[in-house]
Short mmCIF file of C-alpha atoms in Angstrom, two decimals:
data_model
loop_
_atom_site.label_atom_id
_atom_site.label_comp_id
_atom_site.label_asym_id
_atom_site.label_seq_id
_atom_site.Cartn_x
_atom_site.Cartn_y
_atom_site.Cartn_z
CA MET A 14 -36.74 -1.58 -17.80
CA VAL A 15 -37.06 -1.43 -21.63
CA LYS A 16 -38.01 -5.12 -21.76
CA ALA A 17 -40.72 -4.57 -19.16
CA ILE A 18 -42.16 -1.65 -21.14
CA LYS A 19 -42.16 -3.69 -24.36
CA LYS A 20 -43.85 -6.59 -22.58
CA LYS A 21 -46.51 -4.30 -21.14
CA TYR A 22 -47.07 -2.76 -24.59
CA ARG A 23 -47.52 -6.20 -26.19
CA GLU A 24 -49.99 -7.25 -23.48
CA ASN A 25 -52.04 -4.06 -23.95
CA PHE A 26 -51.96 -4.48 -27.75
CA VAL A 27 -53.22 -8.09 -27.54
CA CYS A 28 -55.94 -7.04 -25.07
CA ILE A 29 -57.17 -4.21 -27.31
CA LYS A 30 -57.04 -6.46 -30.39
CA THR A 31 -59.10 -9.15 -28.67
CA LYS A 32 -61.71 -6.67 -27.43
CA THR A 33 -62.02 -5.08 -30.88
CA ALA A 34 -62.47 -8.47 -32.55
CA ALA A 35 -65.15 -9.44 -30.04
CA LEU A 36 -67.00 -6.15 -30.57
CA ILE A 37 -66.98 -6.54 -34.38
CA PHE A 38 -68.18 -10.13 -34.06
CA LEU A 39 -71.10 -9.25 -31.76
CA THR A 40 -72.26 -6.12 -33.59
CA MET A 41 -71.64 -7.04 -37.26
CA ILE A 42 -70.79 -10.65 -38.01
CA LEU A 43 -73.17 -12.42 -35.62
CA PRO A 44 -76.32 -10.35 -36.53
CA THR A 45 -75.53 -10.73 -40.27
CA ALA A 46 -75.19 -14.49 -39.90
CA VAL A 47 -78.47 -14.67 -37.98
CA TRP A 48 -80.41 -12.78 -40.69
CA ILE A 49 -78.84 -14.91 -43.43
CA VAL A 50 -80.04 -18.04 -41.63
CA LEU A 51 -83.51 -16.58 -41.15
CA LEU A 52 -83.80 -15.60 -44.82
CA ASP A 53 -82.78 -19.11 -45.75
CA PHE A 54 -85.58 -20.70 -43.69
CA PHE A 55 -88.37 -18.08 -43.99
CA SER A 56 -89.81 -15.80 -46.63
CA VAL A 57 -88.94 -12.15 -46.85
CA ARG A 58 -92.36 -11.19 -45.45
CA GLU A 59 -91.90 -13.47 -42.45
CA VAL A 60 -88.41 -12.13 -41.83
CA LEU A 61 -89.75 -8.55 -41.99
CA SER A 62 -92.43 -9.51 -39.46
CA LEU A 63 -89.77 -10.97 -37.17
CA MET A 64 -87.69 -7.82 -37.57
CA ALA A 65 -90.70 -5.64 -36.69
CA ALA A 66 -91.45 -7.79 -33.63
CA PHE A 67 -87.81 -7.67 -32.61
CA LEU A 68 -87.80 -3.87 -33.02
CA VAL A 69 -90.94 -3.48 -30.90
CA LEU A 70 -89.50 -5.81 -28.23
CA SER A 71 -86.21 -3.88 -28.28
CA LEU A 72 -88.01 -0.56 -27.82
CA ALA A 73 -90.07 -2.02 -24.96
CA MET A 74 -86.97 -3.41 -23.24
CA LEU A 75 -84.81 -0.36 -23.86
CA ALA A 76 -85.75 1.56 -20.69
CA PRO A 77 -85.54 -1.45 -18.27
CA LEU A 78 -82.24 -2.57 -19.79
CA ALA A 79 -80.85 0.96 -19.56
CA ARG A 80 -81.87 1.15 -15.89
CA LEU A 81 -80.34 -2.27 -15.23
CA ALA A 82 -77.07 -1.31 -16.93
CA THR A 83 -76.99 1.99 -15.04
CA TRP A 84 -77.66 0.19 -11.74
CA ILE A 85 -74.87 -2.33 -12.41
CA ILE A 86 -72.37 0.37 -13.36
CA ALA A 87 -73.37 2.65 -10.48
CA ASN A 88 -73.21 -0.19 -7.94
CA ARG A 89 -69.76 -1.14 -9.16
CA GLU A 90 -68.58 2.42 -8.71
CA ILE A 91 -70.25 2.70 -5.29
CA ARG A 92 -68.64 -0.56 -4.16
CA SER A 93 -65.23 0.74 -5.18
CA LEU A 94 -65.87 3.99 -3.29
CA ASN A 95 -67.07 2.12 -0.18
CA SER A 96 -64.04 -0.19 -0.33
CA PHE A 97 -61.74 2.83 -0.51
CA CYS A 98 -63.44 4.46 2.52
CA LEU A 99 -63.20 1.21 4.51
CA ASP A 100 -59.47 1.00 3.78
CA ILE A 101 -59.06 4.49 5.26
CA GLN A 102 -61.20 3.67 8.31
CA LYS A 103 -59.31 0.46 9.07
CA GLY A 104 -55.95 2.16 8.54
CA GLY A 105 -54.85 -0.60 6.19
CA GLN A 106 -53.20 -0.54 2.80
CA ILE A 107 -55.13 1.86 0.59
CA ARG A 108 -55.95 0.69 -2.95
CA TYR A 109 -55.93 3.85 -5.01
CA PHE A 110 -58.14 4.38 -8.06
CA ASN A 111 -56.47 3.98 -11.45
CA LEU A 112 -57.09 7.23 -13.31
CA PRO A 113 -55.74 8.67 -16.56
CA SER A 114 -52.94 11.17 -16.25
CA VAL A 115 -55.33 13.91 -17.40
CA VAL A 116 -58.67 13.68 -15.61
CA ASN A 117 -61.74 14.69 -17.60
CA THR A 118 -63.20 17.67 -15.72
CA ASP A 119 -66.64 16.88 -17.17
CA ASN A 120 -66.65 13.47 -15.53
CA GLU A 121 -67.80 13.94 -11.92
CA MET A 122 -66.83 10.37 -10.98
CA HIS A 123 -63.25 10.94 -12.15
CA ILE A 124 -63.09 14.16 -10.14
CA LEU A 125 -64.45 12.39 -7.04
CA LYS A 126 -61.93 9.55 -7.37
CA ARG A 127 -59.09 12.00 -7.84
CA ASN A 128 -60.12 13.84 -4.66
CA LEU A 129 -60.40 10.53 -2.78
CA ASN A 130 -56.91 9.55 -3.94
CA SER A 131 -55.61 12.83 -2.57
CA LEU A 132 -57.45 12.19 0.71
CA GLY A 133 -55.96 8.71 0.90
CA ARG A 134 -52.44 10.03 0.40
CA LEU A 135 -52.97 12.61 3.15
CA HIS A 136 -54.26 9.86 5.44
CA THR A 137 -51.22 7.71 4.66
CA LEU A 138 -48.85 10.61 5.33
CA LYS A 139 -50.64 11.32 8.62
CA ARG A 140 -50.32 7.67 9.67
CA GLU A 141 -46.63 7.61 8.75
CA LEU A 142 -46.08 10.87 10.63
CA LYS A 143 -47.80 9.47 13.72
CA ARG A 144 -45.66 6.32 13.53
CA THR A 145 -42.52 8.45 13.18
CA GLU A 146 -43.55 10.58 16.15
CA SER A 147 -44.08 7.42 18.23
CA VAL A 148 -40.60 6.18 17.32
CA LEU A 149 -39.08 9.57 18.16
CA ASP A 150 -40.95 9.66 21.49
CA ARG A 151 -39.61 6.20 22.25
CA TYR A 152 -36.03 7.25 21.46
CA GLU A 153 -36.43 10.37 23.58
CA GLU A 154 -37.73 8.24 26.44
CA LEU A 155 -34.78 5.86 26.11
CA ALA A 156 -32.37 8.82 26.07
CA ILE A 157 -33.50 9.91 29.56
CA THR A 158 -34.18 6.48 31.10
CA ASP A 159 -31.82 4.27 33.07
CA GLU A 160 -31.91 0.85 31.43
CA LEU A 161 -31.42 -1.21 34.59
CA THR A 162 -33.94 0.40 36.96
CA GLY A 163 -36.36 2.18 34.64
CA LEU A 164 -35.86 5.44 36.53
CA TYR A 165 -34.63 8.65 34.94
CA ASN A 166 -30.89 8.88 34.24
CA ARG A 167 -28.31 11.56 35.05
CA ARG A 168 -28.99 13.44 31.83
CA PHE A 169 -32.62 13.93 32.83
CA PHE A 170 -31.58 14.78 36.39
CA GLU A 171 -29.41 17.69 35.25
CA GLN A 172 -32.02 18.96 32.79
CA GLN A 173 -34.83 18.72 35.35
CA LEU A 174 -32.81 20.66 37.92
CA LYS A 175 -32.46 23.41 35.36
CA ASN A 176 -36.19 23.33 34.58
CA CYS A 177 -37.22 23.38 38.24
CA THR A 178 -34.91 26.28 39.04
CA ASP A 179 -36.03 28.49 36.17
CA LYS A 180 -36.56 32.04 37.40
CA ASP A 181 -40.17 31.93 36.17
CA ASN A 182 -40.90 28.70 38.03
CA ALA A 183 -42.75 29.57 41.24
CA SER A 184 -41.87 26.22 42.82
CA CYS A 185 -38.08 26.78 42.81
CA LYS A 186 -38.02 27.93 46.44
CA GLU A 187 -39.85 24.75 47.46
CA MET A 188 -37.49 22.27 45.76
CA TYR A 189 -35.80 19.58 47.83
CA LEU A 190 -33.23 16.99 46.81
CA LEU A 191 -33.04 13.53 48.36
CA LEU A 192 -29.81 11.63 47.68
CA ILE A 193 -29.80 7.86 48.29
CA ASP A 194 -26.71 5.65 48.50
CA ALA A 195 -26.77 1.87 48.96
CA ASP A 196 -24.48 0.87 51.83
CA LYS A 197 -22.23 -2.18 51.34
CA PHE A 198 -23.22 -2.46 47.68
CA LYS A 199 -19.63 -3.27 46.66
CA GLU A 200 -19.59 -6.15 49.16
CA VAL A 201 -22.81 -7.51 47.64
CA ASN A 202 -21.24 -7.44 44.18
CA ASP A 203 -17.98 -9.01 45.37
CA THR A 204 -19.49 -11.80 47.48
CA MET A 205 -22.79 -12.54 45.74
CA GLY A 206 -22.05 -11.56 42.12
CA HIS A 207 -23.05 -8.76 39.81
CA GLN A 208 -26.39 -10.35 38.97
CA GLU A 209 -27.43 -10.16 42.60
CA GLY A 210 -26.13 -6.58 42.73
CA ASP A 211 -28.21 -5.65 39.67
CA LYS A 212 -31.26 -7.28 41.24
CA LEU A 213 -30.72 -5.20 44.38
CA LEU A 214 -30.59 -1.99 42.32
CA ARG A 215 -33.74 -2.95 40.38
CA ASN A 216 -35.58 -3.59 43.64
CA LEU A 217 -34.43 -0.23 44.99
CA GLY A 218 -35.61 1.48 41.79
CA LYS A 219 -39.02 -0.16 42.10
CA ILE A 220 -39.31 0.87 45.76
CA ILE A 221 -38.45 4.47 44.95
CA ARG A 222 -40.88 4.59 42.02
CA THR A 223 -43.80 3.21 44.04
CA SER A 224 -43.11 5.45 47.06
CA ILE A 225 -43.44 8.86 45.38
CA ARG A 226 -45.99 10.88 43.43
CA GLU A 227 -46.14 9.89 39.76
CA GLN A 228 -45.33 12.66 37.26
CA THR A 229 -44.79 15.12 40.12
CA ASP A 230 -41.63 13.85 41.81
CA TYR A 231 -38.61 12.89 39.70
CA PRO A 232 -36.67 9.70 40.66
CA CYS A 233 -33.25 9.29 39.05
CA ARG A 234 -30.30 6.94 39.08
CA ILE A 235 -27.25 9.19 38.82
CA GLY A 236 -24.45 6.66 39.41
CA GLY A 237 -23.72 3.02 40.13
CA ASP A 238 -25.56 2.73 43.44
CA GLU A 239 -26.48 6.41 43.77
CA PHE A 240 -30.08 7.51 43.41
CA CYS A 241 -31.91 10.75 43.98
CA ILE A 242 -35.39 12.24 43.98
CA ILE A 243 -36.29 15.83 43.10
CA PHE A 244 -39.27 17.05 45.10
CA THR A 245 -41.33 20.16 44.36
CA ASP A 246 -44.43 21.47 46.08
CA MET A 247 -43.76 19.43 49.23
CA ASN A 248 -42.75 20.46 52.75
CA PHE A 249 -39.95 19.15 54.94
CA ARG A 250 -42.18 16.80 56.97
CA GLN A 251 -43.68 15.14 53.88
CA ILE A 252 -40.24 14.50 52.38
CA ALA A 253 -39.04 12.98 55.64
CA GLU A 254 -42.03 10.59 55.54
CA VAL A 255 -41.26 9.53 51.96
CA ALA A 256 -37.58 8.95 52.78
CA GLU A 257 -38.46 6.84 55.82
CA ARG A 258 -40.96 4.84 53.75
CA ILE A 259 -38.24 4.02 51.19
CA ARG A 260 -35.74 3.07 53.91
CA LYS A 261 -38.14 0.64 55.60
CA LYS A 262 -39.24 -1.00 52.34
CA PHE A 263 -35.64 -1.53 51.32
CA GLU A 264 -34.82 -3.24 54.62
CA LYS A 265 -37.31 -5.98 53.73
CA VAL A 266 -35.72 -6.87 50.37
CA ALA A 267 -32.04 -6.01 50.96
CA VAL A 268 -29.40 -8.75 50.82
CA GLY A 269 -25.82 -8.98 52.05
CA GLY A 270 -26.43 -6.52 54.89
CA SER A 271 -27.07 -3.65 52.47
CA THR A 272 -28.92 -0.59 53.80
CA LEU A 273 -29.57 2.97 52.66
CA SER A 274 -27.81 6.18 53.65
CA MET A 275 -29.95 9.17 52.69
CA GLY A 276 -29.39 12.92 52.70
CA VAL A 277 -31.86 15.77 52.14
CA SER A 278 -31.09 19.37 51.12
CA LYS A 279 -33.12 22.34 49.95
CA TYR A 280 -32.66 24.64 46.98
CA ARG A 281 -31.98 28.17 48.20
CA CYS A 282 -32.56 30.17 44.99
CA ALA A 283 -30.30 32.99 46.18
CA ASP A 284 -27.43 33.78 43.81
CA GLY A 285 -27.05 32.07 40.41
CA TYR A 286 -28.17 28.76 38.95
CA GLU A 287 -24.77 27.05 38.88
CA GLU A 288 -23.82 28.07 42.39
CA ASP A 289 -27.24 27.33 43.87
CA ILE A 290 -27.48 23.86 42.28
CA SER A 291 -23.93 22.97 43.25
CA THR A 292 -24.61 24.05 46.83
CA MET A 293 -27.80 21.98 47.01
CA ILE A 294 -26.07 18.86 45.68
CA ARG A 295 -23.07 19.36 47.97
CA LEU A 296 -25.28 19.76 51.04
CA ALA A 297 -27.24 16.59 50.18
CA ASP A 298 -23.98 14.73 49.54
CA ASP A 299 -22.58 15.87 52.89
CA ALA A 300 -25.75 14.60 54.56
CA VAL A 301 -25.31 11.18 52.91
CA TYR A 302 -21.71 10.91 54.18
CA ALA A 303 -22.88 11.97 57.64
CA ALA A 304 -25.43 9.14 57.56
CA LYS A 305 -22.70 6.68 56.57
CA ARG A 306 -20.41 7.89 59.35
CA ASN A 307 -23.23 7.33 61.82
CA GLY A 308 -23.61 3.69 60.80
CA GLY A 309 -25.80 3.95 57.69
CA ASN A 310 -29.44 2.91 57.39
CA ARG A 311 -30.55 6.40 58.34
CA ILE A 312 -31.60 9.82 56.98
CA GLU A 313 -29.70 13.02 57.58
CA PHE A 314 -31.01 16.52 56.80
CA ASN A 315 -28.93 19.44 55.69
CA CYS A 316 -31.53 22.14 54.93
CA MET A 317 -30.14 25.21 56.66
#
């Protein structure tokens, strides 16, 4: 660290020394040498005439040269400001203005650059915050998503049941639960391999997802080959149609003689949350076992 500071100091010292030498040469040594040469070749009167002509020419060119210098300096500043604004617009790496630690409050350009630096830092913080929010949203999505099928997982299922049965939720009395169990899934795994079993579950997940209302119904995988759908704002007949649609689609892609046993129950919203939810799940589960006892590949309803 100390070596780096010393190196930087030496570089700055050499730079300042070089600039000072060049300034002295251009403003003192070079003009003096020129006049010495002129005096050597011309008379004093001629040199005075040349000086007068030079003075008149300098006065005549003073205003245009001043405008030109101002235009060059102003354009350089404007280009730096435009470049800064483009960096912000493109969302790329912002190149901040190098300013002294103490900004001269009489220099409007310094004040403007300081304000733009502050704006750039705010923009960078906003971009970083947005990126962080995207990462957090992604992690939250992964936390409630079943990796194999892309449906919601059991964690989401339990939370969504609680949300749908909130006392202030007007749709709680119209909530239905459809449980789905893949018949002969163990035989598929044992005879055809786990890869084929996973493929079967992925196909079932896709069928369920494409057979329901997006962002209104909630499809979940709650166990190995156990799936469910939470329905709100639907009647008994509509749910029966959705269940039958899923059953028929699965028949077309099933392997190893696998079918679906499905059970439907309704949330009663009578006593307390825990008891009501447990009753609804138990009734749907009983309906699934009834479907299996009757040969599978069917839908049973338990909505008393």
